XYZ file of C-alpha atoms in Angstrom:
630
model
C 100.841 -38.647 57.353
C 97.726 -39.639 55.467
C 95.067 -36.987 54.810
C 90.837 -37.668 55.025
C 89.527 -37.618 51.972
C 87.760 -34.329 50.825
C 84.289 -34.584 51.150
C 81.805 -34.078 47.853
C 80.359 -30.647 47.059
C 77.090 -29.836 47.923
C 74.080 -30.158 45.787
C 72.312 -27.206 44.648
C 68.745 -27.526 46.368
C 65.631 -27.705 43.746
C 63.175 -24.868 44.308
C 60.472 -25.738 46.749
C 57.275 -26.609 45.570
C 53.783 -24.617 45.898
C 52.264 -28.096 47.012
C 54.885 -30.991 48.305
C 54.412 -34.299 45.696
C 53.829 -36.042 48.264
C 50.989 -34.108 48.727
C 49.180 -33.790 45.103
C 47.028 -37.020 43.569
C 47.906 -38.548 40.736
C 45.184 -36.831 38.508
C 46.678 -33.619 39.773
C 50.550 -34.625 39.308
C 49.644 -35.579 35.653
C 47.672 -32.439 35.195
C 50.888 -30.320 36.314
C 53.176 -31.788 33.851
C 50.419 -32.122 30.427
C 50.141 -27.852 31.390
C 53.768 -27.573 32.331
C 54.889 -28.540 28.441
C 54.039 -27.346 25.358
C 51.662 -29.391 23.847
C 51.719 -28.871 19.662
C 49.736 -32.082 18.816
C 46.446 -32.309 17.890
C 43.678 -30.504 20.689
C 41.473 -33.000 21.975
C 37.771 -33.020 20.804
C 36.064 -29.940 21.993
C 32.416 -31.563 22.765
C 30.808 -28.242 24.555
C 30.738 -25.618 22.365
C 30.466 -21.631 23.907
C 26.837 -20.456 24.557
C 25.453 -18.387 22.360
C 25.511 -15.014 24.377
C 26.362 -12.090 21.916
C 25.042 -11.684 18.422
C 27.706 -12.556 15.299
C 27.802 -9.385 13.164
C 26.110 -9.977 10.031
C 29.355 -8.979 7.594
C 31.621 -12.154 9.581
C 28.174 -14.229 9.332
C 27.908 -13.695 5.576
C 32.014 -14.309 5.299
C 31.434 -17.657 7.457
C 28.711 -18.768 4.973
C 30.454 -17.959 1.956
C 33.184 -20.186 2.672
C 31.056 -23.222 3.256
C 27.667 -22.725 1.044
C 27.100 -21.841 -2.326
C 24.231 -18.343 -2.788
C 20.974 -19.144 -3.984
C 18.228 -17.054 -4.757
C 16.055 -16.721 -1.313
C 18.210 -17.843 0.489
C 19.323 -15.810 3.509
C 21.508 -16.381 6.192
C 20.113 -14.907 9.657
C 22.638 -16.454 12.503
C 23.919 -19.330 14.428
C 22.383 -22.609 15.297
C 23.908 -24.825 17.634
C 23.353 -28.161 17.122
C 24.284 -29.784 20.700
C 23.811 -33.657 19.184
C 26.222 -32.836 16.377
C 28.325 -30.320 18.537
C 27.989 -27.460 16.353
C 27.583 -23.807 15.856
C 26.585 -23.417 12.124
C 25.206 -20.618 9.943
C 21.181 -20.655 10.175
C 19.556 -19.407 6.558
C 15.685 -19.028 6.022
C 14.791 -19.763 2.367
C 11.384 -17.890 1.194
C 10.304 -19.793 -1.345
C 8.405 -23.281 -1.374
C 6.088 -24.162 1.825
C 8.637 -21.046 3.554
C 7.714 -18.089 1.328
C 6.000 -16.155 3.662
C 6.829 -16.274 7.404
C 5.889 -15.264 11.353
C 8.159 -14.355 13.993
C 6.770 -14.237 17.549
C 7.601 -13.621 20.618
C 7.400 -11.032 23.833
C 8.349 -7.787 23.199
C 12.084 -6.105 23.205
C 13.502 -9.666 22.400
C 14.366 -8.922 19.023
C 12.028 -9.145 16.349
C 12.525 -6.202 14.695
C 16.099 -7.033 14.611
C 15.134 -10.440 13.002
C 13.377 -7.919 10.153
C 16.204 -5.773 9.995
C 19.028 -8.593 9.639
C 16.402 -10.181 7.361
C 16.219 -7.155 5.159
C 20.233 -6.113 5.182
C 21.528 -10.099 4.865
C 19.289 -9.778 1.867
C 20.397 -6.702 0.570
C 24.036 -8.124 0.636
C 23.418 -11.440 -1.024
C 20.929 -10.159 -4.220
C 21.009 -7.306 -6.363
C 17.929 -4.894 -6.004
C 16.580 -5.860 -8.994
C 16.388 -9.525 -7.747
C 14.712 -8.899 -4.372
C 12.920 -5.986 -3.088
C 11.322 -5.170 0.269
C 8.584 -3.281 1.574
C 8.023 -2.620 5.093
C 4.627 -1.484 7.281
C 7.001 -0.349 10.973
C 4.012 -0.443 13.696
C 6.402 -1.166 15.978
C 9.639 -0.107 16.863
C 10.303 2.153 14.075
C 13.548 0.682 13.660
C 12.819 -0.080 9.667
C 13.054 3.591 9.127
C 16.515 2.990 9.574
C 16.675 0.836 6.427
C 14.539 2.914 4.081
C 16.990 4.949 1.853
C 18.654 0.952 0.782
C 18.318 0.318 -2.907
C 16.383 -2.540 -2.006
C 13.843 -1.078 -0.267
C 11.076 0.071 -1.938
C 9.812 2.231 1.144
C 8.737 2.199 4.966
C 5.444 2.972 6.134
C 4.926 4.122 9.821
C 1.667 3.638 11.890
C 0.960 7.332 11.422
C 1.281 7.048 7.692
C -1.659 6.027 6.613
C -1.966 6.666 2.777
C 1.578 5.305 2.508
C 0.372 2.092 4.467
C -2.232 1.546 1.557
C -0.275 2.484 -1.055
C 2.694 0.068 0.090
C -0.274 -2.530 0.048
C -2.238 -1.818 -2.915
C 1.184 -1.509 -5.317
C 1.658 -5.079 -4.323
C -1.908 -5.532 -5.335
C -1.152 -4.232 -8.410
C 1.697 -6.369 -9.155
C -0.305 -9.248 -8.376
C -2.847 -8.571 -10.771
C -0.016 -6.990 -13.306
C 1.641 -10.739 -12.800
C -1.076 -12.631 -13.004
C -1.641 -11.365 -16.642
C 1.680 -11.629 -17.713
C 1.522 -15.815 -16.639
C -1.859 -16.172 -19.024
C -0.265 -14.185 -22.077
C 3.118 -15.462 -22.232
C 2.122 -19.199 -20.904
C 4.979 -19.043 -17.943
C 4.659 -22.031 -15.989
C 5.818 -20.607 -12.730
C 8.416 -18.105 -10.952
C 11.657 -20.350 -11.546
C 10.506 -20.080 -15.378
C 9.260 -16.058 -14.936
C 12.859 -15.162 -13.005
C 14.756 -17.271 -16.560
C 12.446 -15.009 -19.114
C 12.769 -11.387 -16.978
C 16.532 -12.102 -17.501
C 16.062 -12.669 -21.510
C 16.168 -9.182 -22.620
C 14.511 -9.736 -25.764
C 11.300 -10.925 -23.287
C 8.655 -8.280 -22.807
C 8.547 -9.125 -18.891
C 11.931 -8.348 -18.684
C 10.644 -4.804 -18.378
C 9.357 -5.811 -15.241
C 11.176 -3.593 -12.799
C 9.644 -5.625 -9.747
C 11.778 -9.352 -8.801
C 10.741 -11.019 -5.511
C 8.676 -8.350 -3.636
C 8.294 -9.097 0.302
C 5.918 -7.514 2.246
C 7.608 -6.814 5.757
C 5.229 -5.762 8.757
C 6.706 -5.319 11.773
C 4.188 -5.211 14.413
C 1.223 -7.061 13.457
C -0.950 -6.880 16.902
C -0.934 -3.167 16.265
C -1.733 -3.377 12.408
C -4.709 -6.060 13.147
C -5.531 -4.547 16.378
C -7.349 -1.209 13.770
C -10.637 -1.810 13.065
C -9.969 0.859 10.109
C -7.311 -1.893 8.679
C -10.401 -4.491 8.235
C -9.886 -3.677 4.455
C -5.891 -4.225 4.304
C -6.178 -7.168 6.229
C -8.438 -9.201 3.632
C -5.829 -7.790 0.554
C -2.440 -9.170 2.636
C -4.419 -12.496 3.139
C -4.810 -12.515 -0.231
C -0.731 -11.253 -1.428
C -0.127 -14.092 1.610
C -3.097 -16.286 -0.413
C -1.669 -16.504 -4.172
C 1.610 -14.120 -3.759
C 4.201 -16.783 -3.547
C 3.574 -18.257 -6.806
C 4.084 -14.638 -8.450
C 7.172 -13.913 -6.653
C 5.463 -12.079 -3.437
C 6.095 -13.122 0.010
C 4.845 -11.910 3.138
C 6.792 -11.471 6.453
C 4.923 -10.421 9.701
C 6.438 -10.056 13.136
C 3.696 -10.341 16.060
C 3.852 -10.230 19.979
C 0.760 -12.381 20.412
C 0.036 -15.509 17.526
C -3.451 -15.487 18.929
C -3.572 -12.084 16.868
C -3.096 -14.191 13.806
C -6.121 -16.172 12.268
C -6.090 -19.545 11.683
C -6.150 -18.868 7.871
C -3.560 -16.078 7.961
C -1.327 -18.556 10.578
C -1.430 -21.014 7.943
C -0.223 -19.388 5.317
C 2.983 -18.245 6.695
C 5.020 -21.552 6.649
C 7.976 -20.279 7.617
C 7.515 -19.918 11.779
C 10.187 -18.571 14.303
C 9.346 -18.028 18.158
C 11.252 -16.054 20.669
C 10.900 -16.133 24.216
C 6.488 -16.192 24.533
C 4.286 -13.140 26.218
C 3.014 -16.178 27.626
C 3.728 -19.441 28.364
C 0.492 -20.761 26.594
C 1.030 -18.802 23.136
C 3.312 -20.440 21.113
C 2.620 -22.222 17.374
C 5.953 -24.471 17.474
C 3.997 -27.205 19.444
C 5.828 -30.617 18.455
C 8.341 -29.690 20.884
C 7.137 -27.382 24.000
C 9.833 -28.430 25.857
C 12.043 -26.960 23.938
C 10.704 -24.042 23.511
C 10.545 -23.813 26.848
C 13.969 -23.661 26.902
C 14.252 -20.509 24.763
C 15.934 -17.766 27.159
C 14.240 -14.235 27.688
C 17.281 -12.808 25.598
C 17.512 -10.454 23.049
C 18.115 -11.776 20.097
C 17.773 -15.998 21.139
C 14.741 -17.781 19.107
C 13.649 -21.172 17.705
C 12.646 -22.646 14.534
C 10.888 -25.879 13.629
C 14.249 -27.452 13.870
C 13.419 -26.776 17.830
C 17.262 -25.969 18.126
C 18.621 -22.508 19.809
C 19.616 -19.593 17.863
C 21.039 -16.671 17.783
C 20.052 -13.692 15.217
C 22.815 -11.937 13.885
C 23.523 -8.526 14.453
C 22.668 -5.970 12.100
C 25.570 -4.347 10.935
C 28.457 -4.801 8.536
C 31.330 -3.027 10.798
C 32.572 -7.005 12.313
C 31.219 -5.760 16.003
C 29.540 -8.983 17.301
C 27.276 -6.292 19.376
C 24.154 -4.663 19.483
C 25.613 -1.700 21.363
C 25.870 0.799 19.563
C 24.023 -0.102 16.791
C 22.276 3.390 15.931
C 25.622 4.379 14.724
C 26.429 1.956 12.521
C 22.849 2.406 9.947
C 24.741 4.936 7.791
C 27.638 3.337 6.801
C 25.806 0.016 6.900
C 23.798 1.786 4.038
C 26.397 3.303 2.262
C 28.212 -0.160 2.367
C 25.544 -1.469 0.346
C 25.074 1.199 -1.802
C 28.227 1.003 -3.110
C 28.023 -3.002 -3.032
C 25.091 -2.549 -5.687
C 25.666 0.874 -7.374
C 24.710 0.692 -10.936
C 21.818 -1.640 -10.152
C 18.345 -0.198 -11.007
C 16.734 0.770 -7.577
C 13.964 -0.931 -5.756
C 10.518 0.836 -7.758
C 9.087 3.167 -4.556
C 6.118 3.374 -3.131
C 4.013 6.297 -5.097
C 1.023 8.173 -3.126
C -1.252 10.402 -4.318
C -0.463 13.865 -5.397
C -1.356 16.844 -3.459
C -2.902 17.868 -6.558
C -3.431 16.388 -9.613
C -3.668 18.890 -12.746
C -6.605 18.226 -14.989
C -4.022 18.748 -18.052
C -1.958 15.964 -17.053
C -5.214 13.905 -16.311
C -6.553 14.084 -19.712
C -3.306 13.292 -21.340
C -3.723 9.913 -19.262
C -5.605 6.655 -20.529
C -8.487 6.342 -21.513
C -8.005 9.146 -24.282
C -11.110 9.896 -26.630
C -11.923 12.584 -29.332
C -15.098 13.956 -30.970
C -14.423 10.743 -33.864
C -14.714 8.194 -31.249
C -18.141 5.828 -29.696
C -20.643 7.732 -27.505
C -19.393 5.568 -24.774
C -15.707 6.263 -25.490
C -16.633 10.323 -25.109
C -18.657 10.107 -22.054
C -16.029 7.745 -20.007
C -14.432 11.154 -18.135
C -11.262 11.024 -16.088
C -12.111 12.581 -13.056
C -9.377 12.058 -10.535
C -6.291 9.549 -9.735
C -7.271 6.579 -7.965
C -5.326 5.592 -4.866
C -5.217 1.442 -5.280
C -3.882 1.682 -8.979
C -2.203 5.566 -9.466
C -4.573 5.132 -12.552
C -7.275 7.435 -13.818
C -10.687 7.212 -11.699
C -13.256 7.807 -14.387
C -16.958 8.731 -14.779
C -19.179 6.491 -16.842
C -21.469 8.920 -17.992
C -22.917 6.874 -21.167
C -24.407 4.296 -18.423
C -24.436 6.786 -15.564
C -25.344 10.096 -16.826
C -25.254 11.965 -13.716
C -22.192 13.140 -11.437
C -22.063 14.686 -7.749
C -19.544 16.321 -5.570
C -20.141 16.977 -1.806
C -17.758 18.655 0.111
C -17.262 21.187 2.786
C -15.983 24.402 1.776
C -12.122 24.688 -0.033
C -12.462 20.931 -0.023
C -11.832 21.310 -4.482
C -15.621 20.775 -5.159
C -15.449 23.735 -7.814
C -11.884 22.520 -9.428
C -13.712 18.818 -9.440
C -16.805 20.445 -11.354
C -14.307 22.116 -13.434
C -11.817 19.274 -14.523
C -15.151 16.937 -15.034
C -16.165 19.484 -17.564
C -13.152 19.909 -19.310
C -12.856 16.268 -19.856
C -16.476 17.008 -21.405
C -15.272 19.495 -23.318
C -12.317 17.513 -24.524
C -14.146 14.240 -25.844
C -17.315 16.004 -27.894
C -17.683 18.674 -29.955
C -20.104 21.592 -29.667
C -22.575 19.430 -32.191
C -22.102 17.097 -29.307
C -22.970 18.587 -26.125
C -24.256 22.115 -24.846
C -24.085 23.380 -21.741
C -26.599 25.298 -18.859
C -24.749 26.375 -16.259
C -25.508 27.811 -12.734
C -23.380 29.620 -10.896
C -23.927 32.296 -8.521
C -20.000 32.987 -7.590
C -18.779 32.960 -11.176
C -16.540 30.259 -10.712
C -16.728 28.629 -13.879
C -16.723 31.731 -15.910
C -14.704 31.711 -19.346
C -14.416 27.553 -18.759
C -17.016 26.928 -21.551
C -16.389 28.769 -24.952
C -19.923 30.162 -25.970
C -20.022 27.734 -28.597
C -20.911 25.121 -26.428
C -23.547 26.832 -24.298
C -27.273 26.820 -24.883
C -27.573 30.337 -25.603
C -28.967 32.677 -22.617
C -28.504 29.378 -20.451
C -25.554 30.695 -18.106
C -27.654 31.274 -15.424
C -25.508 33.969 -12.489
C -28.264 34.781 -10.185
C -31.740 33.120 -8.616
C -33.422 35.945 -10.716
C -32.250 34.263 -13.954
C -32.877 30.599 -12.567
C -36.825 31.768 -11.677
C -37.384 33.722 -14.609
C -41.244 33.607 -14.472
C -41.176 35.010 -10.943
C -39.755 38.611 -11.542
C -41.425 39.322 -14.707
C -45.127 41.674 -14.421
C -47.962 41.119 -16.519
C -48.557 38.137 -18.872
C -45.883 36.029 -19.828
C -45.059 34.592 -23.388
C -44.390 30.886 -23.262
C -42.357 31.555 -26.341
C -40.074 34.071 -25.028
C -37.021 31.910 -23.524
C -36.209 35.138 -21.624
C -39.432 34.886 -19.713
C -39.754 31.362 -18.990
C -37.753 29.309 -16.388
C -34.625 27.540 -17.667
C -35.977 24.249 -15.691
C -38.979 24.627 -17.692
C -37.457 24.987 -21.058
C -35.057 22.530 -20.426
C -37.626 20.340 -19.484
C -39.908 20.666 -22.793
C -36.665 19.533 -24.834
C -36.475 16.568 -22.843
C -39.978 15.549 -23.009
C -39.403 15.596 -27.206
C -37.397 12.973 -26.876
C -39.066 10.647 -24.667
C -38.786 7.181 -26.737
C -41.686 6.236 -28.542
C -43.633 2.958 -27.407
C -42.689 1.033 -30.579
C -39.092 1.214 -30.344
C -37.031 -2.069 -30.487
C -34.143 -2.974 -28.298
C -31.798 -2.011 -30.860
C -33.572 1.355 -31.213
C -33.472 1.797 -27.683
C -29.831 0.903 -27.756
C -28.611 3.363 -30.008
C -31.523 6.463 -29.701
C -31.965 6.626 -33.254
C -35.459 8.133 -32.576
C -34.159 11.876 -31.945
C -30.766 14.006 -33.145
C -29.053 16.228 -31.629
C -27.015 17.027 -28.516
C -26.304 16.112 -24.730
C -27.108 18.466 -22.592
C -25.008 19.251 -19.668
C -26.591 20.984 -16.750
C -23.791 22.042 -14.644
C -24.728 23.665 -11.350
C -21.626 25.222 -8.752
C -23.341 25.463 -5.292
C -26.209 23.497 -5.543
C -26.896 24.600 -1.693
C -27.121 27.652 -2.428
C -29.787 27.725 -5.455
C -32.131 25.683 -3.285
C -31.721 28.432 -0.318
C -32.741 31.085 -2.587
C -35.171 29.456 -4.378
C -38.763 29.332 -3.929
C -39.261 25.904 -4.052
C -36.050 24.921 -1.831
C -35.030 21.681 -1.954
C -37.328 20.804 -4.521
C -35.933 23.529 -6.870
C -36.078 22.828 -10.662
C -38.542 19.782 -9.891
C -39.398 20.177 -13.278
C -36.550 18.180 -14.644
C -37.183 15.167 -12.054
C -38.539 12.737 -14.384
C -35.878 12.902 -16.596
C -33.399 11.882 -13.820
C -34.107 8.710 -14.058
C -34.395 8.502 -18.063
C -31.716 10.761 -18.531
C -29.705 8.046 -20.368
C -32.605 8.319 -23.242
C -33.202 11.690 -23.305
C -29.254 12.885 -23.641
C -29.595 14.371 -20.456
C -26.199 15.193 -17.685
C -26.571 16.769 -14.173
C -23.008 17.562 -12.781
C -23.871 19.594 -9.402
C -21.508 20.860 -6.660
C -23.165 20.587 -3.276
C -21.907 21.662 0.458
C -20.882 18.912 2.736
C -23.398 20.487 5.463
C -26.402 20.799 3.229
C -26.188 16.931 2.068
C -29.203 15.395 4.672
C -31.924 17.859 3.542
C -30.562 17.434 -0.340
C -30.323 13.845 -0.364
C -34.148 13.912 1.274
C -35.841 15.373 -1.509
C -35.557 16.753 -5.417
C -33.084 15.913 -7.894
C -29.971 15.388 -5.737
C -31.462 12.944 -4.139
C -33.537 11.660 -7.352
C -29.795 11.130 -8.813
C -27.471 9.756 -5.878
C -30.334 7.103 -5.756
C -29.924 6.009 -8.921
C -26.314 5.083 -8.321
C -24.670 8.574 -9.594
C -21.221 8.467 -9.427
C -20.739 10.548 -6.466
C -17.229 12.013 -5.152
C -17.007 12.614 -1.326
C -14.342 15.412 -0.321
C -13.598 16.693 3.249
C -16.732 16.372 5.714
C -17.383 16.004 9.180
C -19.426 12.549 9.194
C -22.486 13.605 10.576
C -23.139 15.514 7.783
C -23.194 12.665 5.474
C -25.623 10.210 5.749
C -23.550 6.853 5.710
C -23.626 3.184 6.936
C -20.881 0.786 7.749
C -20.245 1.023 3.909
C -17.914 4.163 3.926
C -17.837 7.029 6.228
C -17.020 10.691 5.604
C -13.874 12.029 7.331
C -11.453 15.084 7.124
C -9.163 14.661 4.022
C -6.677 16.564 2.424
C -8.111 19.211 -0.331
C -9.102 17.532 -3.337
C -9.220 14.059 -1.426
C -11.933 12.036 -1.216
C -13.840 8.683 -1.978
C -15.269 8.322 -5.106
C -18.836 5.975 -5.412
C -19.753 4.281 -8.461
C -21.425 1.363 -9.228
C -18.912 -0.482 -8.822
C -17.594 0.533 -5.177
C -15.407 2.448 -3.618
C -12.306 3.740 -4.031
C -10.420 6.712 -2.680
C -9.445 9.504 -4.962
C -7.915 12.654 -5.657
C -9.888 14.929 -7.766
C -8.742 16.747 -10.819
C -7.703 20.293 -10.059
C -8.641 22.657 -12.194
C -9.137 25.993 -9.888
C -10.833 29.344 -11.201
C -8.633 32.148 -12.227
C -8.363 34.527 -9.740
């Protein structure tokens, strides 16, 4: 009996696909099976490259461009540029030096230029020692700087409300201009690439030099040039923006509106890099507005004259491609670099004036001068510290024999008097000067030894100024007690009037009379005129020998009230002597009290503060102090 044949096993039935074959194309069946495998060849080219959304931090930028580029001095990377033509994302560096050393960044506000500063500043700070590049910063914006101030590479941060720091951050810059400037004439140095070789040769005197490339940083320029007060500062960074570069001094200035920027100013800054505009019309990058126009309103997204997009870095060194958060991160970010550079001599800082400025440590400053040395030498007279060069402000009383001091009162008119006449006192001996002094308070008692005072001439009272007035009877004329001071002082003058037939040289050297200067010093010159009879006109007798006072050895160093200055500067020898050019020192006033122009103004000032006239401008000061004993 013949059996069937068994019949085959079943197949097992393949899973059932999401989407039948039959139902995908042929572009999506070959899709399925390239991402089904595991492809370990070669990726294909990856033409569209990520937008640039979030900022690299600035420690994985500097990494990236170490391993491609070689350092060089200016040379600081800032972020990524992406290059769509070459499909790239590279490492963007601005190089201040050349047609770039100074540069502008503008743009709308809370886009990110004070973050440009800042990376600017701490990419710097990572790539050259302190000693090779310094910055220092004006913050009229955002404050943000602040954050970067205690760096060794930072010489010191200004703030809007900080005023005499804003000048001094400006003027020592000044000063290093100048100081370089000299330094290229004496030692023939035929530019910074040469300067930089011979401030590394330690056997060079400019390697004593404690400045290397200084930049100026001002963060907020509309504000800065928006202050009529700034008129001043303006005209001394056009210059440091003028000649800087080729001494090693760059300037870097942040602005919301370009149109704030002169054409003269604009043009000096070569370097230019716009973020999103305040307005579509203000913009400086204009060989390409239509890429600018392109430039997103995004924090941290500007353009260059390479008109190609970029992203700033962020500033921090903790590998957090993030501005969140970034208040945190300024202390270690500091102490990071700190460390990076510790050893390295520190950026020099700022220095402002004193509060007070001890006559003692005045007089042991330059210009020093005894009894042995030229008349000229002993009547140059330190009287304060001048602001612009932390140098001695002095008196030229050989040319300018005369010196005043207005101020209201605790303003340091008295100490002023009194450091002025120790100075006196310090150059000349008593066969050299002498002394008549007025002073109704007592406030320069025991300053002048006796040997130095015309004898009976320290005059405590109107009784002893107007000596004729309270005596009865006849007076004799040869009786010093009995006649006025003014008067006798005024006799002794007239003696040595110069004779008609002098010569030039004659003149020159007053070889027609011996004997000393005389010095009449007078504390409260207010309040002689009040009490005496002639008022303002008070010692009148002396007013021709104002004006000839340089023949005659003649000195009037007066102390006058800030309130009183209209009525003395009408009339009588006050006004006899600021009119002749008198170097004058200005303390504390309210300016209506002061009779000024456009030239200067008086103001509120700190105690011992003040401007400081000569004839050869301006300058602020603070006095000597020298106070009375108590």
């Amino acid at each position: 009996m013949s059996h069937p044949a068994p019949s085959p096993a079943p197949r097992p039935r393949p899973a059932p696909l999401a989407t039948p074959p039959a139902a995908l194309s042929v572009r999506d069946r070959v899709m399925m099976q390239l991402t089904e495998g595991k492809w370990d060849g070669p990726r294909a080219y990856k033409m569209w490259l990520p937008p640039l959304v979030a900022p690299m931090a600035l420690d994985r930028l500097l990494s990236q461009d170490r391993a491609l580029n070689h350092p060089a001095h200016m040379r600081i990377p800032m972020g990524i540029i992406d290059n769509p033509r070459r499909h790239s994302q590279t490492v963007w560096t601005i190089t201040l030096d050349g047609t770039t050393s100074n540069a502008a960044i503008g743009g709308a506000t809370l886009l990110g230029k004070s973050t440009f500063v800042q990376t600017m500043i701490l990419s710097g700070a990572c790539t050259h020692s302190p000693r090779d590049l310094q910055f220092y910063c004006l913050d009229y914006s955002s404050n943000q700087l602040v954050q970067l101030e205690d760096l060794p590479h930072v010489g010191g941060v200004a703030t809007e409300l900080e005023e005499a720091k804003v000048r001094r951050t400006i003027a020592e810059l000044i000063t290093l201009l100048d100081r370089r400037r000299a330094y290229f004439t004496q030692h023939r140095i035929a530019g910074m690439a040469h300067y930089r070789q011979m401030r590394n040769d330690p056997n060079h005197p400019v390697s004593q030099d404690p400045f290397g490339d200084a930049v100026l940083v001002i963060d907020g320029w509309s504000t800065f040039y928006g202050n009529p007060d700034n008129e001043k500062l303006v005209e001394q960074i056009i210059t440091l923006a003028t000649t800087g570069p080729g001494f090693g001094i760059h300037v870097v200035i942040t602005t919301t509106r370009w149109s704030d920027l002169r054409s003269r100013v604009r043009d000096l800054l070569g370097l230019k890099v716009e973020f999103h505009p305040a307005s579509p019309d203000d913009t400086v990058l204009n060989d390409n507005r239509k890429a600018l126009k392109s430039v997103p309103k995004r924090a941290g997204r500007c353009m260059s004259t390479e008109y190609l997009h970029i992203m700033i870095a962020a500033p921090r060194l903790d590998g957090a491609s993030t501005m969140a958060g970034i208040a945190e991160t300024y202390a270690q970010t500091r102490e990071v670099i700190t460390q990076q550079w510790q050893g390295h001599q520190s950026a020099p800082p700022v220095r402002t004036l004193p509060d007070r400025v001890p006559v003692a440590d005045l007089l042991r400053m330059k210009p020093l001068a005894t009894p042995q040395d030229s008349y000229k030498d002993r009547w140059t007279i330190p009287v304060g510290l001048l602001e612009q060069t932390m140098q001695p402000a002095v008196a030229d009383l050989a040319n300018y024999p005369h010196l005043l001091v207005f101020g209201d009162s605790r303003s340091g008119k008295t100490s002023a008097l009194r450091a002025v006449v120790r100075g006196i006192l310090q150059r000349n001996s008593e066969k050299q000067v002498a002394f008549i002094v007025v002073d109704y308070r007592g406030k320069l008692l025991e300053l002048i030894p006796e040997s130095y005072m015309v004898p009976n001439m320290y005059l405590r009272n109107p009784n002893d100024v107007e000596r004729s007035k309270v005596r009865s009877g006849p007076l004799d004329a040869n009786d010093p007690m009995q006649v006025d001071p003014s008067n006798l002082l005024a006799g002794l003058l007239n003696t040595r009037r110069p004779p008609a037939s002098l010569t030039a040289e004659q003149l020159k050297e007053r070889s027609w009379w011996e004997g000393y200067d005389v010095v009449l010093v007078i504390d409260d010159f207010h309040a002689m005129t009040q009490a005496h009879s002639h008022t303002n006109s008070a010692m009148s007798e002396l007013l021709p020998y104002i004006s000839s006072a340089t023949d005659v050895g003649f000195h009037l160093i007066a102390g006058c009230h800030m309130k009183f200055a209209n009525g003395l500067l009408s009339r009588g020898l006050i006004s006899s002597a600021y009119g002749m050019g008198s170097s004058t020192i200005l303390l504390s006033g309210d300016k209506v009290d002061f009779p000024s122009g456009r030239e200067f103004s008086v103001m509120k000032r700190p105690k011992g503060q003040g401007l400081y006239r000569t004839a050869d401008g301006l300058e602020l000061i603070q006095a000597g102090f020298d106070p009375p004993a108590e």
